[in-house]
Short mmCIF file of C-alpha atoms in Angstrom, two decimals:
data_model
loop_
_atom_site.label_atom_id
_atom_site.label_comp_id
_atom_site.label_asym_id
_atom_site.label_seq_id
_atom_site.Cartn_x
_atom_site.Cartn_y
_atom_site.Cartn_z
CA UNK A 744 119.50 83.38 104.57
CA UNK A 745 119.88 82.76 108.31
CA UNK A 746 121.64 86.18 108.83
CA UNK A 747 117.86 87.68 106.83
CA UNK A 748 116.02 85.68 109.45
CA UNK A 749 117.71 87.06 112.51
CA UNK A 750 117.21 90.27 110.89
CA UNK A 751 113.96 90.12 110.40
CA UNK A 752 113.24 88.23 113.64
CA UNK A 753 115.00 91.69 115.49
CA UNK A 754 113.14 94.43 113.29
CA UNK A 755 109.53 92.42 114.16
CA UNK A 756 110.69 92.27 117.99
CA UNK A 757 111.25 96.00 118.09
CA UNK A 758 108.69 96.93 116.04
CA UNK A 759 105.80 94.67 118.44
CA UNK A 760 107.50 95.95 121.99
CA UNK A 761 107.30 99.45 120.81
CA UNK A 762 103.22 98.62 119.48
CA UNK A 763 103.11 97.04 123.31
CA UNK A 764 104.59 100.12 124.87
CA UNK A 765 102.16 102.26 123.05
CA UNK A 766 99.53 100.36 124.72
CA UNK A 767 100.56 100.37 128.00
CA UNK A 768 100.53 104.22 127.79
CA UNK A 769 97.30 104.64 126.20
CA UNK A 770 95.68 102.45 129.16
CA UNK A 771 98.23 104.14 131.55
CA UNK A 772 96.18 107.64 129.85
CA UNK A 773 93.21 106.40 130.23
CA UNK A 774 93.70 105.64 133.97
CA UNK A 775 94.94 109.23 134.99
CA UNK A 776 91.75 110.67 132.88
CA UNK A 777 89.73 108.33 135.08
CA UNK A 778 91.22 109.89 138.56
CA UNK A 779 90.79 113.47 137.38
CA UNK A 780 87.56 112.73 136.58
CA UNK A 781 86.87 111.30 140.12
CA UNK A 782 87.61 114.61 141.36
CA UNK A 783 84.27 115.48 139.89
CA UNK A 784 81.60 114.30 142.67
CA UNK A 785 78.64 116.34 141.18
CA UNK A 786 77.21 117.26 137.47
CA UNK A 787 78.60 121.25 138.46
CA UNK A 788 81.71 119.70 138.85
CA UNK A 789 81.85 117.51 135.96
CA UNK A 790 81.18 120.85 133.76
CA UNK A 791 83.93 122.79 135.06
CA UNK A 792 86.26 120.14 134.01
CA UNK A 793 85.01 119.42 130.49
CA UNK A 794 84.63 123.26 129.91
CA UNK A 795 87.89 124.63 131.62
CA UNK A 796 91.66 123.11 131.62
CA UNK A 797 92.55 121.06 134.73
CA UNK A 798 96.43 122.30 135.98
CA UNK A 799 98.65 120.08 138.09
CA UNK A 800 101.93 120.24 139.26
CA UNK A 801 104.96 118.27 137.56
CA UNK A 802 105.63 116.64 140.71
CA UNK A 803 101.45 115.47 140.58
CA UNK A 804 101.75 114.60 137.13
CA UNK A 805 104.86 112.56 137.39
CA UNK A 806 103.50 111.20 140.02
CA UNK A 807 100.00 110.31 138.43
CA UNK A 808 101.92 108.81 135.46
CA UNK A 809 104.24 106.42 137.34
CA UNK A 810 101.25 105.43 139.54
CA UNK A 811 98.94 104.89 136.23
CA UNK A 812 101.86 103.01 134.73
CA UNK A 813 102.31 100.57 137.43
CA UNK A 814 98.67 99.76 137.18
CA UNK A 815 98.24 99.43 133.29
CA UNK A 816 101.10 97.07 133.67
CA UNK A 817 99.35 95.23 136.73
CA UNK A 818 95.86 95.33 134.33
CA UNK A 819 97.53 93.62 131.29
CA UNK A 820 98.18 90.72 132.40
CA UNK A 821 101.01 88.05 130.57
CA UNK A 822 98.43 86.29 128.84
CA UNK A 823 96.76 89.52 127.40
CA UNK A 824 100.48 90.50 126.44
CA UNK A 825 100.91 87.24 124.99
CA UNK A 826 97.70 87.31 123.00
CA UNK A 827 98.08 90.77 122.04
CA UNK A 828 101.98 89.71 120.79
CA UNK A 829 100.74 87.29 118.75
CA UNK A 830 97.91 89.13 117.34
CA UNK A 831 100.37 92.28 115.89
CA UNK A 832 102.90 89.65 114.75
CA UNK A 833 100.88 87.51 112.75
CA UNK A 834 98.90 90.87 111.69
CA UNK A 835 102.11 92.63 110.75
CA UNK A 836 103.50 89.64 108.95
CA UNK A 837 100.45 88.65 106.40
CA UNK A 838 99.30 92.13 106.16
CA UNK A 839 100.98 94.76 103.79
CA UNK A 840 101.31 97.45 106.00
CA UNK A 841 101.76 98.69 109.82
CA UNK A 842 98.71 100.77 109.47
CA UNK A 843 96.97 98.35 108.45
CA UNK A 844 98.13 95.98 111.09
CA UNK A 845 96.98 98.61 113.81
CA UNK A 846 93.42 99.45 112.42
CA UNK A 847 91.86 96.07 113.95
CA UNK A 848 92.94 97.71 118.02
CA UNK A 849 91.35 100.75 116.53
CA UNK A 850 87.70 100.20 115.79
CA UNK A 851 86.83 103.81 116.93
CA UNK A 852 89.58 105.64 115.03
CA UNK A 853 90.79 105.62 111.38
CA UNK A 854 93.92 105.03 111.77
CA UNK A 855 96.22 106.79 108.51
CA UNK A 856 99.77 107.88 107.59
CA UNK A 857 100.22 111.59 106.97
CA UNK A 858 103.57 113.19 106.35
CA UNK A 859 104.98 109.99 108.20
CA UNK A 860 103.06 110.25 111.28
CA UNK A 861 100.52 108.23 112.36
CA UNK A 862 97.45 109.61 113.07
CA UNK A 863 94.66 107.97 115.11
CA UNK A 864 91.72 109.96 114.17
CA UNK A 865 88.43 109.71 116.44
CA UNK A 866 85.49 108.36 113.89
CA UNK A 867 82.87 111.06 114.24
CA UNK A 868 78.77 110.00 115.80
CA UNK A 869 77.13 113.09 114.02
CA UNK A 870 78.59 112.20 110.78
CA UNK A 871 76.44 109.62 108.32
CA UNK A 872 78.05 106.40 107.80
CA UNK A 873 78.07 104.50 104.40
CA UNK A 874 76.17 101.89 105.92
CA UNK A 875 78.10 99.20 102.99
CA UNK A 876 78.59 95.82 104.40
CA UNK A 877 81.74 94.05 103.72
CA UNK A 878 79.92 90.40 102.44
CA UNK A 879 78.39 92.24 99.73
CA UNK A 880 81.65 93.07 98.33
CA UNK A 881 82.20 90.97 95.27
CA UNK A 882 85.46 90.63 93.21
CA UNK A 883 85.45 89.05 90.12
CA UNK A 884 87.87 86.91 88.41
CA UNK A 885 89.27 89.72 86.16
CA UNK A 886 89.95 92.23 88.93
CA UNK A 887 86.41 94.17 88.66
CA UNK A 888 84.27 94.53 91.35
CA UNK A 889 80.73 94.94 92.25
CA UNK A 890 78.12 95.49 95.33
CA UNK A 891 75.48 93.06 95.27
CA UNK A 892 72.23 92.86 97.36
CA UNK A 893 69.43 89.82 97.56
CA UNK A 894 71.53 88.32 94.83
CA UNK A 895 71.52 91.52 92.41
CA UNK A 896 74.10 94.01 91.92
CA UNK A 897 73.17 97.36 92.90
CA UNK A 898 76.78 98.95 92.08
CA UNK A 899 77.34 100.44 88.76
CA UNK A 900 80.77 99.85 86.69
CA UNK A 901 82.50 103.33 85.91
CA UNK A 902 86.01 104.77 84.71
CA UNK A 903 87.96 108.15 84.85
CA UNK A 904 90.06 108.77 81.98
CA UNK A 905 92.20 112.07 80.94
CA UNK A 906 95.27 112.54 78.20
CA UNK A 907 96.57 109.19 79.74
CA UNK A 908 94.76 107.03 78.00
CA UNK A 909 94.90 108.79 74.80
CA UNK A 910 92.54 108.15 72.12
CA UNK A 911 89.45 106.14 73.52
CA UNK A 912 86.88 103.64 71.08
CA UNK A 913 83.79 104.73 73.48
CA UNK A 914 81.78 102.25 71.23
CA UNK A 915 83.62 99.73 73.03
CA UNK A 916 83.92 100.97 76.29
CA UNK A 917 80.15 101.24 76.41
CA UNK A 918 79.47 97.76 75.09
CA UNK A 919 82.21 96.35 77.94
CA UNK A 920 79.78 97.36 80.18
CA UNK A 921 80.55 101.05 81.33
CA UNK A 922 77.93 102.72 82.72
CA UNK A 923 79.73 106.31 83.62
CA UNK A 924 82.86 107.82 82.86
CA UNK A 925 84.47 110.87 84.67
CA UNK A 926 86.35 112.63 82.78
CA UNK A 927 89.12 114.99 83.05
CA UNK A 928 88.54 118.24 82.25
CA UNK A 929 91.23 120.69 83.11
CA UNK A 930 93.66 121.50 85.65
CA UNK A 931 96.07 124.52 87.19
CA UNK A 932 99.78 123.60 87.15
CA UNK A 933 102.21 123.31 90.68
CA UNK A 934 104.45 126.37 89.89
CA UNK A 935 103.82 129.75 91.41
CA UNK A 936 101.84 131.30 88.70
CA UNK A 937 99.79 128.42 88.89
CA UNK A 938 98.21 128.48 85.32
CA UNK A 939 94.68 126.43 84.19
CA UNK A 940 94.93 124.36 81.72
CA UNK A 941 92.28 122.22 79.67
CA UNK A 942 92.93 118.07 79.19
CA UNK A 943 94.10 118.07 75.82
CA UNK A 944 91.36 114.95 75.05
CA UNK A 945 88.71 116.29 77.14
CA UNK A 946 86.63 117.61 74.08
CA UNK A 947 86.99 114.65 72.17
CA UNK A 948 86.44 112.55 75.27
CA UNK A 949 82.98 113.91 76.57
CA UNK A 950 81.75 114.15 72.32
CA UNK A 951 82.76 110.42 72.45
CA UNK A 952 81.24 109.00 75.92
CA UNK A 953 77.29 111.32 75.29
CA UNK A 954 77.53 109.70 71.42
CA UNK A 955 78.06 106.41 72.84
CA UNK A 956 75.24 106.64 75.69
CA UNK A 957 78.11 106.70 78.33
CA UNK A 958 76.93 108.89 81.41
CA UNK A 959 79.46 111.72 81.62
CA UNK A 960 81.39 113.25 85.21
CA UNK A 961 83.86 115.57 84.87
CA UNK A 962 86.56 115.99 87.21
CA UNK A 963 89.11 119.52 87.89
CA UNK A 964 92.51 118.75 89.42
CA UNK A 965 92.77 121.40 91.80
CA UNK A 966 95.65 123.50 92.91
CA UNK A 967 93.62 126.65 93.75
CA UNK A 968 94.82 128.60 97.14
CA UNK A 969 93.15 131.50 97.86
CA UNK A 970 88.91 131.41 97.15
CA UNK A 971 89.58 133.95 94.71
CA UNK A 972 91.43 130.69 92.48
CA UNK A 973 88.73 128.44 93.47
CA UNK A 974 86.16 130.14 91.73
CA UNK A 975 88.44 131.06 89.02
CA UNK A 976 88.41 126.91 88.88
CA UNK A 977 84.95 126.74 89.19
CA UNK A 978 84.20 129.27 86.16
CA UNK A 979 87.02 127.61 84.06
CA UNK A 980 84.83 124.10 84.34
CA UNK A 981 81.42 125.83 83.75
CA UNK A 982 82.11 127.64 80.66
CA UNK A 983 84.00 124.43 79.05
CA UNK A 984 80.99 121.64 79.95
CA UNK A 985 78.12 123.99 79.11
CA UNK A 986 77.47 122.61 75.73
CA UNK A 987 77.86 118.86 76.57
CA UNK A 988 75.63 116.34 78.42
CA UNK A 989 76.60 115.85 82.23
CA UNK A 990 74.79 113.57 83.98
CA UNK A 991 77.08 112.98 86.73
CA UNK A 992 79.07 115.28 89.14
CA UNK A 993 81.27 118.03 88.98
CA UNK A 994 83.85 116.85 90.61
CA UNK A 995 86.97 118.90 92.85
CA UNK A 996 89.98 116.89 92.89
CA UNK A 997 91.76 117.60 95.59
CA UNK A 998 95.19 115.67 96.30
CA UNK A 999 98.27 116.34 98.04
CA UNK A 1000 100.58 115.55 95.59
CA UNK A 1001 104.17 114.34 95.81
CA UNK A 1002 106.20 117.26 94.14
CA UNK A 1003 106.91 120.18 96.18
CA UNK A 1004 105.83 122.62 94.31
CA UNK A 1005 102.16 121.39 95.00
CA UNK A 1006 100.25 124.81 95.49
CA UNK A 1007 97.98 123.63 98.06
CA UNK A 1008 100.11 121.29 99.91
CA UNK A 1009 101.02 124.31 101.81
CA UNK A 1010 97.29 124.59 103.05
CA UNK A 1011 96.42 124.09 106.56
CA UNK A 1012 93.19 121.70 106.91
CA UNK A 1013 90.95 125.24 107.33
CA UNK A 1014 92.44 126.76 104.61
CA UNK A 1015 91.63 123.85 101.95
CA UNK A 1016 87.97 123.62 103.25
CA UNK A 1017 87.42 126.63 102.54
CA UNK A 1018 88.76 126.50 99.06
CA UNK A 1019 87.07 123.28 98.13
CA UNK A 1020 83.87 124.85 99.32
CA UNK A 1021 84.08 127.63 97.46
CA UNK A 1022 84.43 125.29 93.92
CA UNK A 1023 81.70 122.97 95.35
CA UNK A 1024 78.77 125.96 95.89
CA UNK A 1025 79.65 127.52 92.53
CA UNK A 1026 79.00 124.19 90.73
CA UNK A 1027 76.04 123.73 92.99
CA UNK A 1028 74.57 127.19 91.80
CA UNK A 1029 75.37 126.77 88.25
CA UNK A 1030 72.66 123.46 88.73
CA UNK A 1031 75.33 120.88 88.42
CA UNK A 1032 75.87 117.99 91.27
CA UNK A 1033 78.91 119.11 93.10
CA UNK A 1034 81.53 116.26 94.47
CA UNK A 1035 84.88 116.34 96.28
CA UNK A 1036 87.16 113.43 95.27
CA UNK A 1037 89.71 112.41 98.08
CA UNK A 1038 91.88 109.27 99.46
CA UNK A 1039 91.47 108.26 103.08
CA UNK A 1040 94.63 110.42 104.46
CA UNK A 1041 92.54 113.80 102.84
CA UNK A 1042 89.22 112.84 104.22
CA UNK A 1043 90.24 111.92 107.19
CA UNK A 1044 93.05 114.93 107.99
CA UNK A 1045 93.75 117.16 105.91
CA UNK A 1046 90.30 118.64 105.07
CA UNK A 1047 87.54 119.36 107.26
CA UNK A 1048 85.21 116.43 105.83
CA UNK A 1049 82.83 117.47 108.73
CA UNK A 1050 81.96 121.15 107.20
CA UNK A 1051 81.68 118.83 103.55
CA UNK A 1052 79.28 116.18 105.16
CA UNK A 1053 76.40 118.08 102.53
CA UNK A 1054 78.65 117.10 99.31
CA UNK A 1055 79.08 114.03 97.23
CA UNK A 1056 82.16 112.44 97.56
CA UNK A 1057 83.95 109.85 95.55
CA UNK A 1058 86.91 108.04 97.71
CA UNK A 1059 89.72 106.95 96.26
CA UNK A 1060 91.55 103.39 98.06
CA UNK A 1061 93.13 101.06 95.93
CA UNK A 1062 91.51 97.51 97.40
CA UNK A 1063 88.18 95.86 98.29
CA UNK A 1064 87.80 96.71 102.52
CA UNK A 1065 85.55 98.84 104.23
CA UNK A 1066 87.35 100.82 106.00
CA UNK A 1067 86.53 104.37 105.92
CA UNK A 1068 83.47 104.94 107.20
CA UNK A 1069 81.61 107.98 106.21
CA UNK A 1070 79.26 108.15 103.16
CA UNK A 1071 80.47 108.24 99.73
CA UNK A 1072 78.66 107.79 96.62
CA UNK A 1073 81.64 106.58 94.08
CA UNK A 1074 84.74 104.59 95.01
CA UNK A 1075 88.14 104.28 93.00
CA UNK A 1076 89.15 100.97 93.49
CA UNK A 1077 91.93 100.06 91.24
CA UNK A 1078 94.69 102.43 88.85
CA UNK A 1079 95.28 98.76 86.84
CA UNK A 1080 91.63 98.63 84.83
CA UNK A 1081 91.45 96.90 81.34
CA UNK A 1082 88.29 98.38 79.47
CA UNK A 1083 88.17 97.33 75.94
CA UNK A 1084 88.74 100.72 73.65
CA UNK A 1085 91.29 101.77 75.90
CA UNK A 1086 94.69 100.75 75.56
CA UNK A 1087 97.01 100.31 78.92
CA UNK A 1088 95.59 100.79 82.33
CA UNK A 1089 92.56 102.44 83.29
CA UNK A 1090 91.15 103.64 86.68
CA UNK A 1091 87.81 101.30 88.19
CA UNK A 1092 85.20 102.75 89.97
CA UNK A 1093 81.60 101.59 91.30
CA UNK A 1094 78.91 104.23 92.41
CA UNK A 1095 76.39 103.51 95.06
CA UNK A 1096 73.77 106.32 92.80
CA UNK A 1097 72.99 106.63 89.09
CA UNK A 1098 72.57 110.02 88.16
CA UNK A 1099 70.65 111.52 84.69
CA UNK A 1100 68.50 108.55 84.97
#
């Protein structure tokens, strides 16, 4: 047990001098931006420099660096260090995860983990923000939660289901108290060829949910790569929902997924915006609410979410904090839902809206 604790005590050392490093170098960065931009004594000047690259030597730079070094370190004083020290430890020792020990020295980035590498992503002005607040954030006793304002709750309880939960009693899913259910309708396989294929329950799951007053979403796992696929994807969905009730969105469902062979985790960020915006018009012409569903690290780098600010979007973060800022209208909040009618675990949601009303 001792021999654990020294352990421990040596990987939280390294791990908060390397977090102090890192922020002796940001403020040692933000110090040498502040000296070029000093060179700028006039508004003409000030252009040049944001619209044209600024060269130096490596002998200025180094120079610039060691100076702006010597000065962060001069700036943060022992007591900031200390404070900042204790901050990250207790931070990385209650919460469950470095990133989310580093969001708090981050207000004006989202901080995320993609393909192991933290990015520190700028949180956009001209973008709208959900505008939730966290003390309206209620979680009840059995794991569900809800929004409430002035004492009411304005959230409404939802599910997505697909094969996974095999055969569902919708009489008693409805009478549990689920408003919506998105359902899954179809999607194309990892391999090469990249077939479409329909949810084996979908049928009997959207007859079910519109006979038992449940308002119906559908969702399309997506693995399209070219726009040509997408609207192959989009065409697949619209010929299969066209005789059933759907009150809520069409929804894209776009993941990177964990297996290799994933089709479009070979995408760049341009490349998948395009796709997903070729699905989302085509549902939007056909008359149907488009959505994009996404977890923070695709929202935030892996897709464009600035050229999707127009679409719905349902976010997908296992927990109950605020975090990600931008609008969405639906939020997955837990992959460990009991509904009655449904046997084993079942995906939670709340939406913000109430479509079909």
């Amino acid at each position: 047990m001792t021999q654990k604790k020294r352990e421990i005590t040596f990987y939280m050392t390294t791990i908060i001098s390397c977090l102090v490093a890192m922020t002796v170098v940001v403020i040692a960065a933000l110090l040498i931006y502040d000296r070029i931009r000093e060179k700028a004594d006039d508004k003409e000047a000030q252009e040049a420099i944001a619209n044209a690259p600024v060269t130096y030597t490596q002998e200025e730079v180094d120079a610039m660096l060691a100076q702006a070094v010597s000065d962060a370190q001069e700036q943060t004083s022992r007591e900031t260090q200390e404070r900042i020290l204790a901050e990250l430890e207790e931070s990385l020792i209650n919460g469950p995860t470095t990133v989310q020990a580093l969001r708090p020295f981050y207000p004006n980035d989202i901080v995320v983990v993609s393909n192991s590498v933290f990015h520190f992503v700028p949180i956009k002005d001209n973008l709208k923000k959900h505008g939730l607040l966290q003390e309206n954030i209620q979680v009840l006793e059995n794991g569900e939660m809800q929004y409430v304002q002035d004492g009411q709750v304005v959230s409404h309880k939802g599910i997505d289901v697909s094969k996974y939960q095999g055969s569902i009693d919708w009489e008693k899913v409805a009478a549990d108290g689920v408003e919506f259910a998105i359902i899954r309708l179809g999607y194309r396989g990892y391999g090469k060829e990249g077939t479409i294929v329909e949810d084996e329950t979908f049928k009997a799951n959207i007859a079910g949910a519109n006979a038992a007053g449940v308002k119906v979403g559908v969702y399309f796992f997506a693995q399209a790569i070219t726009e040509e696929e997408a609207l192959e994807e989009a065409r697949f969905v619209l010929d299969l929902i066209a005789p059933y009730k759907v009150d809520f969105p069409v929804v894209y469902d776009v993941e990177k997924t964990r297996e290799s062979s994933g089709r479009m985790n070979q995408l760049t960020q341009e490349e998948r915006t395009r796709v997903t915006i070729t699905f989302l018009n085509a549902i939007r012409e056909a008359g149907y609410t488009p959505m994009l569903y996404g977890n923070m690290e695709m929202l935030s780098v892996l897709i464009d979410v600035e050229q999707l600010e127009e679409y719905e979007k349902w976010y997908a973060y296992y927990g109950s904090q605020l975090y990600f800022p931008y609008e969405y209208s639906i939020w997955q909040y837990s992959e460990k839902g009991v509904v009655n009618g449904i046997n084993g675990d079942v995906d939670l949601n709340i939406s913000f809206k109430l479509w079909g009303e």
